[in-house]
Amino acid sequence: MELVLPLAMRMTSGPVRDAAEEALVAASRGGDEGAFGELIRRHQNRVFRLAGRFFREREDVEDVAQETFLAAWRRLGTYEARAPFEHWITRVCLRLCYAKLGADKKRTEPSTHVEPAAPHRDPAAAIDIERLLARLTPSDRFVLMLLDGEGWSVKEIAGRIGWTVTNVKVRAFRARRRLRLLLENDR
Amino acid sequence: MTEEHVRQALRERRANVSPDAGFAVRVLARLPRREISSLAWAAWHVLPASLALVAVLAVAVIATHRTPGASPTPNVTSSPSAGDPLDWLLQP
C-alpha cells in the first residue's frame, strides 16, 4: 500500500516534526516501503554528515548510514514519537558509529597512513591529528568528536545518545585527560 | 600542538561524503521482508501444492481399497500339511 501524500508535503524537508513526517512514520510501521523511502530521503544528509565525523572512507560512511536506516526499519515499533524522528534516527546513527568504532579498533591497528578528506589549512597538522586520534580509545574519540567536532554540550550528548549526564561527564573528563597526556608526551 | 589546536582540527575534521541519488533505493533493497509477507507468499505458493498432493494421495488410497478381488496376503506360508510352524515338535 503506497502512502499518497501531496507533492508539497513530499517536497518538505528538514528536521522539524510535522504531520507529514508522522504520517510517513506511521505508514512505514505498517510496512509501506515507499513511505520509508521518503523518510530516508529526508534524513540521509544528516546521517551522512554525522557518520562523516567518525569515518573518513566513503564506504564506511555509507555502511553506517545504510545500517542506520535498516535498524530504524527493524525497530520502528520502539519509536514513541515523543521526540522528533530526527532525534531518534540521530540516536540510532550515533550508537552504530560508536559500535563500529569499537569493532574497527578490535579488528585493525590504527593506521599511520591518513588521508585528510576535508580541506585543512595545514595538511601536516591534519595528519598529526589523525595519528593522535588513532592513539585514543574509540570511546574517547567518540566523546571528543561530539564535544569538539559537533560542538554539543554534555547535556545534549546525553540526550541524543541516551546516556546519563554523569556518564557523559565522566567519559569527557577521561577523554580530555588522556588527550592532554598524549599531547604532553609528544612535546 | 595544543588542546586548542586539537579542538580546531576536530571542528574541521569531516569526510566530504554525501548520499548519492541511489542511496535510498539501495537501503530499500536491503529491507528484510516482513513475516506477514512471508506467510502470504507461503499461502499463495505452497498451500495449493499441498492441497493438490493431499488430493492425489486420497485418490490413490481410495483406488487401492476399491480394487476388486484384492485379498489380504497371508502372514505365513500356507500349505495343506503345515498349519502350525511348530508342528514338527509334536512329530515322533
Short mmCIF file of N, CA and C in Angstrom, two decimals, chain A residues 45 55 85 122 150 187:
data_model
loop_
_atom_site.label_atom_id
_atom_site.label_comp_id
_atom_site.label_asym_id
_atom_site.label_seq_id
_atom_site.Cartn_x
_atom_site.Cartn_y
_atom_site.Cartn_z
N ASN A 45 20.94 13.10 4.53
CA ASN A 45 22.06 14.06 4.59
C ASN A 45 22.58 14.19 6.03
N PHE A 55 34.12 8.64 10.46
CA PHE A 55 34.78 7.77 9.48
C PHE A 55 35.20 8.58 8.27
N PHE A 85 11.35 12.51 14.94
CA PHE A 85 12.00 11.35 14.33
C PHE A 85 13.49 11.61 14.12
N ASP A 122 46.43 23.25 7.27
CA ASP A 122 47.78 22.71 7.33
C ASP A 122 47.71 21.18 7.24
N GLU A 150 31.22 18.32 16.85
CA GLU A 150 29.83 18.77 16.67
C GLU A 150 29.54 20.01 17.51
N ARG A 187 55.50 16.34 23.36
CA ARG A 187 56.32 17.56 23.36
C ARG A 187 57.79 17.24 23.58
#
